[in-house]
Short mmCIF file of C-alpha atoms and ligand atoms in Angstrom, two decimals:
data_model
loop_
_atom_site.label_atom_id
_atom_site.label_comp_id
_atom_site.label_asym_id
_atom_site.label_seq_id
_atom_site.Cartn_x
_atom_site.Cartn_y
_atom_site.Cartn_z
CA MET A 116 211.92 183.90 241.03
CA GLY A 117 210.39 185.61 244.06
CA GLU A 118 211.49 189.08 245.09
CA ALA A 119 213.11 187.67 248.35
CA GLU A 120 215.00 185.18 246.35
CA LEU A 121 216.05 187.81 243.88
CA ARG A 122 217.31 190.10 246.73
CA ALA A 123 219.23 187.17 248.29
CA LYS A 124 220.93 186.55 244.93
CA GLU A 125 221.82 190.11 244.36
CA HIS A 126 223.16 190.19 247.87
CA HIS A 127 225.25 187.16 247.15
CA TYR A 128 226.68 188.77 243.87
CA ARG A 129 227.39 192.03 245.55
CA ALA A 130 229.32 190.21 248.36
CA LEU A 131 231.33 188.40 245.66
CA PHE A 132 232.03 191.65 243.75
CA GLU A 133 233.04 193.44 246.91
CA SER A 134 235.29 190.85 248.22
CA SER A 135 237.09 190.23 244.96
CA PRO A 136 240.76 190.80 245.57
CA LEU A 137 240.98 192.09 241.92
CA PRO A 138 239.97 195.71 241.19
CA SER A 139 236.51 195.33 239.66
CA TRP A 140 234.01 197.84 237.94
CA LEU A 141 230.67 197.70 236.33
CA TYR A 142 230.31 200.32 233.60
CA ASP A 143 227.70 201.44 231.07
CA GLN A 144 228.81 200.12 227.71
CA GLU A 145 227.43 203.19 225.87
CA THR A 146 228.36 206.06 228.17
CA PHE A 147 231.38 204.49 229.78
CA CYS A 148 230.16 205.76 233.10
CA ILE A 149 231.31 203.71 236.00
CA LEU A 150 228.16 202.27 237.73
CA ASP A 151 229.75 200.29 240.48
CA VAL A 152 233.30 199.71 241.85
CA ASN A 153 234.79 197.51 244.58
CA GLN A 154 237.21 198.27 247.43
CA ALA A 155 240.24 196.68 245.79
CA ALA A 156 239.95 199.19 242.92
CA SER A 157 240.02 202.12 245.27
CA ALA A 158 243.02 200.62 247.07
CA GLN A 159 244.95 200.05 244.01
CA TYR A 160 244.06 203.08 241.83
CA GLY A 161 243.85 205.76 244.63
CA TYR A 162 240.28 207.07 243.78
CA SER A 163 237.50 206.90 246.35
CA ARG A 164 234.42 205.11 245.60
CA GLU A 165 232.54 208.54 245.13
CA GLU A 166 235.17 209.72 242.71
CA PHE A 167 234.98 206.48 240.67
CA LEU A 168 231.19 206.81 240.47
CA GLN A 169 231.64 210.26 238.80
CA MET A 170 234.24 208.92 236.33
CA ASP A 171 234.31 207.72 232.80
CA ILE A 172 236.12 204.35 232.91
CA ARG A 173 238.27 205.30 229.84
CA LYS A 174 240.08 207.70 232.21
CA LEU A 175 241.77 204.57 233.79
CA VAL A 176 243.26 203.51 230.34
CA ALA A 177 246.51 205.14 229.09
CA SER A 178 245.75 207.34 226.12
CA ASN A 179 247.15 205.03 223.45
CA GLY A 180 244.88 202.19 224.71
CA VAL A 181 241.48 204.06 224.62
CA ALA A 182 240.66 203.31 220.98
CA HIS A 183 241.25 199.65 221.58
CA MET A 184 238.99 199.78 224.72
CA GLU A 185 236.26 201.46 222.74
CA ALA A 186 236.42 198.92 220.03
CA LEU A 187 236.13 196.16 222.64
CA ALA A 188 233.23 197.81 224.25
CA ALA A 189 231.38 198.16 220.90
CA GLN A 190 231.28 194.39 220.55
CA THR A 191 228.42 192.70 222.12
CA ASN A 192 228.32 189.45 224.01
CA ILE A 193 232.10 188.94 224.15
CA SER A 194 233.98 187.62 227.17
CA VAL A 195 237.57 188.36 227.75
CA ASP A 196 239.57 186.14 230.04
CA GLY A 197 242.86 187.67 230.77
CA GLU A 198 244.13 187.38 227.18
CA VAL A 199 243.84 191.16 226.70
CA THR A 200 246.38 193.36 228.39
CA SER A 201 246.10 197.11 228.83
CA LEU A 202 248.11 199.98 230.26
CA HIS A 203 246.17 201.55 233.22
CA VAL A 204 246.79 204.81 235.04
CA LYS A 205 246.44 205.39 238.71
CA LYS A 206 245.18 208.68 240.19
CA ASP A 207 248.85 209.69 240.89
CA GLY A 208 249.66 209.17 237.19
CA THR A 209 251.61 205.86 237.65
CA GLU A 210 251.11 203.57 234.72
CA PHE A 211 251.03 199.79 235.05
CA GLU A 212 250.14 196.79 232.89
CA VAL A 213 247.07 194.82 233.68
CA ALA A 214 245.34 191.74 232.28
CA ILE A 215 241.60 192.39 231.60
CA TYR A 216 238.77 189.93 232.32
CA CYS A 217 235.31 191.29 231.26
CA HIS A 218 231.88 189.99 230.72
CA GLN A 219 228.77 191.47 229.41
CA ILE A 220 225.67 191.73 231.72
CA ASN A 221 222.37 193.43 231.18
CA ILE A 222 220.83 195.71 233.83
CA ASP A 223 217.32 196.88 233.23
CA SER A 224 217.96 196.69 229.45
CA ARG A 225 221.20 198.74 229.71
CA ARG A 226 224.26 196.98 228.40
CA ALA A 227 226.91 196.95 230.95
CA ARG A 228 230.33 195.41 231.40
CA LEU A 229 231.75 193.80 234.45
CA VAL A 230 235.50 194.31 234.37
CA PHE A 231 238.33 192.76 236.53
CA ALA A 232 241.89 194.00 236.15
CA ARG A 233 244.91 191.81 237.28
CA ASP A 234 248.07 193.69 237.97
CA MET A 235 250.70 192.19 235.79
CA THR A 236 253.65 193.93 237.32
CA ILE A 237 253.41 191.55 240.26
CA SER A 238 253.32 188.46 238.11
CA LYS A 239 256.03 189.88 235.88
CA GLN A 240 258.18 190.60 238.95
CA LEU A 241 257.54 187.18 240.29
CA GLU A 242 258.52 185.65 236.91
CA GLN A 243 261.66 187.79 236.85
CA GLU A 244 262.54 186.75 240.33
CA ARG A 245 261.90 183.15 239.35
CA ILE A 246 264.27 183.47 236.36
CA TYR A 247 266.88 185.24 238.40
CA ALA A 248 266.65 182.51 241.13
CA SER A 249 267.01 179.74 238.58
CA SER A 250 270.06 181.46 236.90
CA LEU A 251 271.56 181.97 240.28
CA GLU A 252 271.05 178.28 241.07
CA THR A 253 272.62 177.31 237.69
CA ALA A 254 275.64 179.61 238.38
CA LEU A 255 276.03 178.17 241.95
CA ALA A 256 275.89 174.57 240.57
CA LYS A 257 278.55 175.37 238.01
CA ASP A 258 280.67 177.09 240.54
CA ARG A 259 280.30 173.99 242.85
CA GLU A 260 281.23 171.73 239.90
CA ILE A 261 284.31 173.85 239.14
CA LEU A 262 285.30 173.89 242.84
CA ASP A 263 284.91 170.07 243.04
CA LEU A 264 286.98 169.70 239.82
CA LYS A 265 289.70 172.14 241.07
CA GLU A 266 290.03 170.05 244.23
CA ARG A 267 290.31 166.86 242.19
CA PHE A 268 292.76 168.59 239.83
CA LEU A 269 294.92 169.59 242.67
CA SER A 270 295.03 166.27 244.37
CA VAL A 271 295.65 164.40 241.10
CA VAL A 272 298.04 166.72 239.69
CA SER A 273 300.16 167.09 242.84
CA HIS A 274 300.16 163.19 243.09
CA GLU A 275 301.08 162.88 239.40
CA LEU A 276 303.80 165.52 239.67
CA ARG A 277 305.31 164.18 242.82
CA THR A 278 306.17 160.88 241.21
CA PRO A 279 308.17 162.12 238.32
CA LEU A 280 309.86 164.86 240.41
CA ALA A 281 311.00 162.19 243.01
CA VAL A 282 312.40 160.11 240.08
CA ILE A 283 314.14 163.21 238.57
CA LEU A 284 315.60 164.10 242.02
CA SER A 285 316.95 160.75 242.58
CA TRP A 286 318.71 160.45 239.14
CA VAL A 287 320.04 164.03 239.59
CA ASN A 288 321.49 162.89 243.05
CA ILE A 289 323.01 159.84 241.44
CA LEU A 290 324.53 161.98 238.62
CA SER A 291 325.91 164.55 240.92
CA ARG A 292 327.40 162.13 243.44
CA TYR A 293 328.66 159.28 241.17
CA HIS A 294 329.17 160.87 237.75
CA GLU A 295 332.84 160.02 237.73
CA LYS A 296 331.98 156.40 238.40
CA LEU A 297 329.33 156.32 235.57
CA THR A 298 330.29 155.65 231.97
CA PRO A 299 329.17 158.32 229.56
CA GLN A 300 326.58 155.80 228.14
CA MET A 301 325.20 155.32 231.67
CA GLN A 302 325.09 159.14 232.24
CA LEU A 303 323.29 159.52 228.92
CA GLU A 304 320.68 156.95 229.96
CA LYS A 305 319.99 158.77 233.20
CA LEU A 306 319.58 162.06 231.41
CA ASN A 307 317.17 160.41 228.97
CA LEU A 308 315.15 159.19 231.94
CA ILE A 309 315.05 162.62 233.34
CA ARG A 310 314.00 164.07 229.94
CA SER A 311 311.13 161.58 229.62
CA GLN A 312 309.84 162.43 233.10
CA VAL A 313 309.99 166.16 232.32
CA LYS A 314 308.11 165.47 229.12
CA ARG A 315 305.53 163.60 231.10
CA MET A 316 305.04 166.52 233.56
CA THR A 317 304.69 168.96 230.68
CA HIS A 318 302.17 166.84 228.96
CA LEU A 319 300.17 166.62 232.11
CA LEU A 320 300.29 170.45 232.63
CA GLU A 321 299.34 171.11 229.10
CA ASP A 322 296.30 168.79 229.44
CA VAL A 323 295.22 170.36 232.77
CA LEU A 324 295.43 173.79 231.26
CA ALA A 325 293.34 172.72 228.14
CA VAL A 326 290.70 171.16 230.33
CA SER A 327 290.47 174.07 232.77
CA ARG A 328 290.28 176.49 229.82
CA GLY A 329 287.26 174.44 228.46
CA HIS A 330 285.53 174.37 231.92
CA ALA A 331 286.00 178.15 232.26
CA ASN A 332 284.43 178.33 228.73
CA ARG A 333 287.59 179.97 227.45
CA ILE A 334 288.24 177.83 224.44
CA GLU A 335 288.25 180.06 221.48
CA PHE A 336 286.56 178.97 218.27
CA GLN A 337 288.33 180.42 215.33
CA PRO A 338 287.30 178.64 212.08
CA THR A 339 289.16 179.13 208.89
CA THR A 340 289.08 177.64 205.41
CA ALA A 341 291.21 174.46 205.93
CA ASP A 342 292.22 171.85 203.42
CA ILE A 343 290.81 168.77 205.17
CA LEU A 344 292.98 166.02 203.81
CA ALA A 345 296.21 168.11 204.14
CA THR A 346 295.36 168.98 207.74
CA CYS A 347 294.82 165.26 208.49
CA GLU A 348 298.09 164.26 206.77
CA GLU A 349 299.97 166.77 208.89
CA ILE A 350 298.38 165.43 212.05
CA ALA A 351 298.98 161.73 211.09
CA GLU A 352 302.62 162.57 210.48
CA TYR A 353 302.93 164.23 213.88
CA VAL A 354 301.55 161.17 215.51
CA ARG A 355 303.69 158.77 213.50
CA VAL A 356 306.79 160.65 214.80
CA ALA A 357 305.52 160.79 218.41
CA ASP A 358 304.77 157.04 218.17
CA GLN A 359 308.27 156.41 216.77
CA ASN A 360 306.53 154.65 213.81
CA GLN A 361 305.56 151.68 215.96
CA HIS A 362 302.15 151.55 214.30
CA PRO A 363 301.05 152.12 210.69
CA VAL A 364 298.89 155.34 210.87
CA ASN A 365 296.67 155.26 207.70
CA ILE A 366 294.29 157.70 206.19
CA ASP A 367 291.23 156.48 204.34
CA SER A 368 289.53 159.57 202.74
CA MET A 369 286.40 159.56 200.63
CA LEU A 370 286.95 163.29 200.03
CA PRO A 371 288.93 164.32 196.91
CA PRO A 372 292.21 165.96 197.68
CA GLY A 373 291.88 169.74 197.98
CA THR A 374 288.46 169.62 199.64
CA SER A 375 288.04 172.38 202.18
CA ALA A 376 285.84 173.45 204.99
CA GLN A 377 285.39 175.98 207.76
CA LEU A 378 287.20 174.41 210.68
CA ASP A 379 289.19 175.57 213.66
CA LYS A 380 292.61 173.81 212.84
CA ARG A 381 293.76 174.08 216.37
CA LEU A 382 290.76 172.32 217.77
CA ILE A 383 290.92 169.64 215.01
CA GLU A 384 294.47 169.01 215.98
CA HIS A 385 293.38 168.61 219.69
CA ILE A 386 290.67 166.16 218.57
CA LEU A 387 292.69 164.01 216.06
CA ILE A 388 296.01 164.08 217.85
CA ASN A 389 294.38 162.78 221.10
CA LEU A 390 292.34 160.12 219.35
CA LEU A 391 295.09 158.80 217.05
CA SER A 392 297.65 158.93 220.04
CA ASN A 393 295.26 156.90 222.12
CA ALA A 394 294.62 154.47 219.27
CA THR A 395 298.45 153.84 218.85
CA LYS A 396 299.12 153.84 222.67
CA TYR A 397 296.36 151.20 223.38
CA SER A 398 297.33 148.92 220.51
CA PRO A 399 299.94 146.22 220.28
CA ILE A 400 303.10 147.32 218.33
CA GLY A 401 302.56 146.88 214.55
CA LYS A 402 298.68 146.97 214.63
CA PRO A 403 297.44 149.56 212.13
CA VAL A 404 295.49 152.69 213.10
CA THR A 405 293.10 154.23 210.51
CA LEU A 406 291.66 157.69 210.22
CA SER A 407 288.62 157.64 207.91
CA ILE A 408 287.04 160.89 206.64
CA HIS A 409 283.83 161.26 204.73
CA HIS A 410 281.08 163.85 204.05
CA GLU A 411 277.57 162.63 204.96
CA ASP A 412 274.49 164.86 204.60
CA ASP A 413 275.61 168.04 206.19
CA GLN A 414 278.28 166.50 208.38
CA LEU A 415 281.97 165.87 208.17
CA VAL A 416 282.66 162.44 209.74
CA PHE A 417 286.03 161.53 211.07
CA SER A 418 286.57 157.95 212.48
CA VAL A 419 289.61 156.81 214.31
CA ARG A 420 289.80 152.96 214.34
CA ASP A 421 292.22 150.63 216.08
CA SER A 422 292.63 146.95 216.85
CA GLY A 423 293.83 147.48 220.32
CA VAL A 424 293.02 146.51 223.91
CA GLY A 425 289.48 147.95 223.79
CA ILE A 426 287.42 149.66 226.52
CA PRO A 427 285.75 147.37 229.17
CA LYS A 428 281.94 147.88 229.27
CA GLU A 429 281.87 149.09 232.85
CA ALA A 430 284.46 151.80 231.95
CA GLN A 431 282.57 153.09 228.91
CA GLU A 432 280.08 155.40 230.63
CA ARG A 433 282.90 157.27 232.57
CA LEU A 434 285.28 157.80 229.63
CA PHE A 435 284.73 161.61 229.45
CA GLU A 436 285.19 162.21 233.22
CA PRO A 437 288.42 164.05 233.98
CA PHE A 438 291.22 161.71 235.10
CA PHE A 439 289.20 158.57 234.48
CA ARG A 440 291.32 155.67 233.16
CA ALA A 441 290.07 152.12 232.63
CA GLU A 442 291.67 149.32 234.58
CA ASN A 443 293.04 147.54 231.49
CA VAL A 444 295.30 150.46 230.66
CA ALA A 445 296.88 150.89 234.12
CA SER A 446 300.37 149.86 232.93
CA ILE A 447 300.36 152.54 230.07
CA ASP A 448 301.10 156.14 230.80
CA GLY A 449 298.19 158.66 230.61
CA THR A 450 296.49 161.45 232.26
CA GLY A 451 292.83 160.67 231.79
CA LEU A 452 292.27 164.08 230.28
CA GLY A 453 292.73 163.53 226.56
CA LEU A 454 289.08 162.61 225.89
CA VAL A 455 287.80 165.56 228.00
CA ILE A 456 289.73 167.84 225.71
CA VAL A 457 288.44 166.00 222.68
CA LYS A 458 284.85 166.30 223.78
CA GLN A 459 285.25 170.00 224.61
CA SER A 460 286.77 170.63 221.21
CA VAL A 461 284.10 168.76 219.34
CA GLU A 462 281.31 170.60 221.25
CA LYS A 463 282.92 173.93 220.49
CA HIS A 464 282.59 172.91 216.81
CA GLY A 465 278.90 172.08 217.32
CA GLY A 466 279.65 168.42 216.80
CA THR A 467 279.21 165.08 218.48
CA ILE A 468 281.30 162.22 219.57
CA ASP A 469 280.45 158.65 219.92
CA TYR A 470 282.36 155.31 220.01
CA LYS A 471 282.18 151.53 219.77
CA SER A 472 284.60 149.22 221.43
CA ARG A 473 285.18 145.56 222.28
CA VAL A 474 287.82 144.41 224.73
CA GLY A 475 290.65 142.67 222.94
CA LYS A 476 289.31 143.62 219.56
CA GLY A 477 289.56 147.29 219.19
CA THR A 478 287.89 150.73 219.30
CA THR A 479 286.39 153.20 216.84
CA PHE A 480 285.81 156.83 217.86
CA THR A 481 283.53 158.76 215.52
CA ILE A 482 283.27 162.55 215.42
CA ARG A 483 280.61 164.34 213.44
CA LEU A 484 281.07 168.05 212.77
CA PRO A 485 278.74 170.40 210.85
CA ALA A 486 280.15 170.74 207.43
CA LYS A 487 280.35 174.41 207.07
CA HIS A 488 281.10 175.89 203.69
CA ILE A 489 282.51 172.69 202.33
CA THR A 490 284.12 173.28 198.86
CA TYR A 491 285.21 170.53 196.50
CA PRO A 492 288.03 171.13 194.25
CA ALA A 493 287.13 172.25 190.72
CA VAL A 494 286.99 169.27 188.36
CA ALA A 495 289.73 169.64 185.50
CA HIS A 496 288.06 169.58 182.08
CA SER A 497 289.70 167.49 179.36
CA ASP A 498 291.01 169.45 176.32
CA ALA A 499 289.56 166.79 174.01
CA MET A 500 286.02 167.91 174.85
P1 ADP B 20 294.62 158.88 228.76
O1 ADP B 20 294.74 158.15 227.52
O2 ADP B 20 295.63 159.89 228.97
O3 ADP B 20 294.47 157.94 229.85
P2 ADP B 20 292.12 159.74 227.70
O4 ADP B 20 291.16 160.85 228.33
O5 ADP B 20 292.57 160.04 226.40
O6 ADP B 20 293.25 159.58 228.81
O7 ADP B 20 291.32 158.41 227.79
C1 ADP B 20 290.71 157.98 228.95
C2 ADP B 20 290.63 156.49 228.97
O8 ADP B 20 289.84 155.93 227.95
C3 ADP B 20 291.97 155.77 228.74
O9 ADP B 20 292.74 155.82 229.94
C4 ADP B 20 291.56 154.45 228.32
O10 ADP B 20 291.08 153.64 229.42
C5 ADP B 20 290.32 154.66 227.50
N1 ADP B 20 290.70 154.78 226.06
C6 ADP B 20 290.66 155.93 225.29
N2 ADP B 20 290.95 155.64 224.09
C7 ADP B 20 291.04 154.33 223.99
C8 ADP B 20 291.45 153.44 222.91
N3 ADP B 20 291.63 153.80 221.69
N4 ADP B 20 291.49 152.09 223.28
C9 ADP B 20 291.35 151.68 224.48
N5 ADP B 20 291.11 152.46 225.54
C10 ADP B 20 290.95 153.75 225.32
#
């Protein structure tokens, strides 16, 4: 290479070194003396070029990183591309984290290192700002969702309350104006009608409260050791009474009586009462409803099967939306909130819910919950042994 060519090349590298936005140094690998430095280093570290050229580069490294730097400098022919971080110190004593890029070059048989330092505080700050912005976005989206839901709640609930209130008011008017003309039997009938409307409103309000608690993430999860079969028996009995025994409600358990697990009994009640009530509500009178229970791998599996009206295909993907009700159940009372409560309760347990349904044939909902601390009853030993 001719001298002119050599000079042109050197000029080219100098220009690159000088114009680098990253603080850059060239230092002697044996003495650690700074041989060259660029403008960005002076701007960021606060030393003038003259001061730098009098300095040992180790002065830029926080005291606990010097040994590591010396070890790195002792290695020949290594390149570091940002995977090493170090704590650097400015002239005014401020410490900050940098990612180091360094390459070995030989100048007139002296081993030297070309070092670039990238200020990590900026990228860390950007990363923190990005995390903050994305969490803000998530919180805003959640707020919007809650607001939308609140509006829907208000309009549906006020509509759903207005109807029974109007019915109650009209029967109360009739009773107060004409009670003398009504037989005791007729008066009792009107009072029963009022009672059923009040029950309907209470049910709606309870469901609304349960769903909004779930949305505000205020459902508590308090597992205790529960006898699985006994809990299911109690729930089935509750459903039979509410259903006025219009459907046989059976339990088909593969678990021996006395098997227990860590469950939140209140949430299990929410889940199974809603599913069993739906199964009876959406089945012709007399058709049986079955709750099956078994233990599979590390899951407790509960299935509620009915032979009722089924869920139309087009309704299936919207089943867990608040207030959603399929068209084929329009004549049957309901709030469209039960399955939302079931899903929230299942998720609180860390479980999953799925279903299979055919219109006119029936529906099966399957809940899988993690089987925590499942304990089988001790097997009684025969005396004859
Ligand atoms: P609700 O029963 O009060 O309407 P849910 O949230 O419990 O509200 O159920 C939502 C909808 O899912 C019901 O309106 C009905 O269309 C459908 N559904 C739920 N369970 C069954 C079932 N066992 N058989 C048929 N349809 C069902």
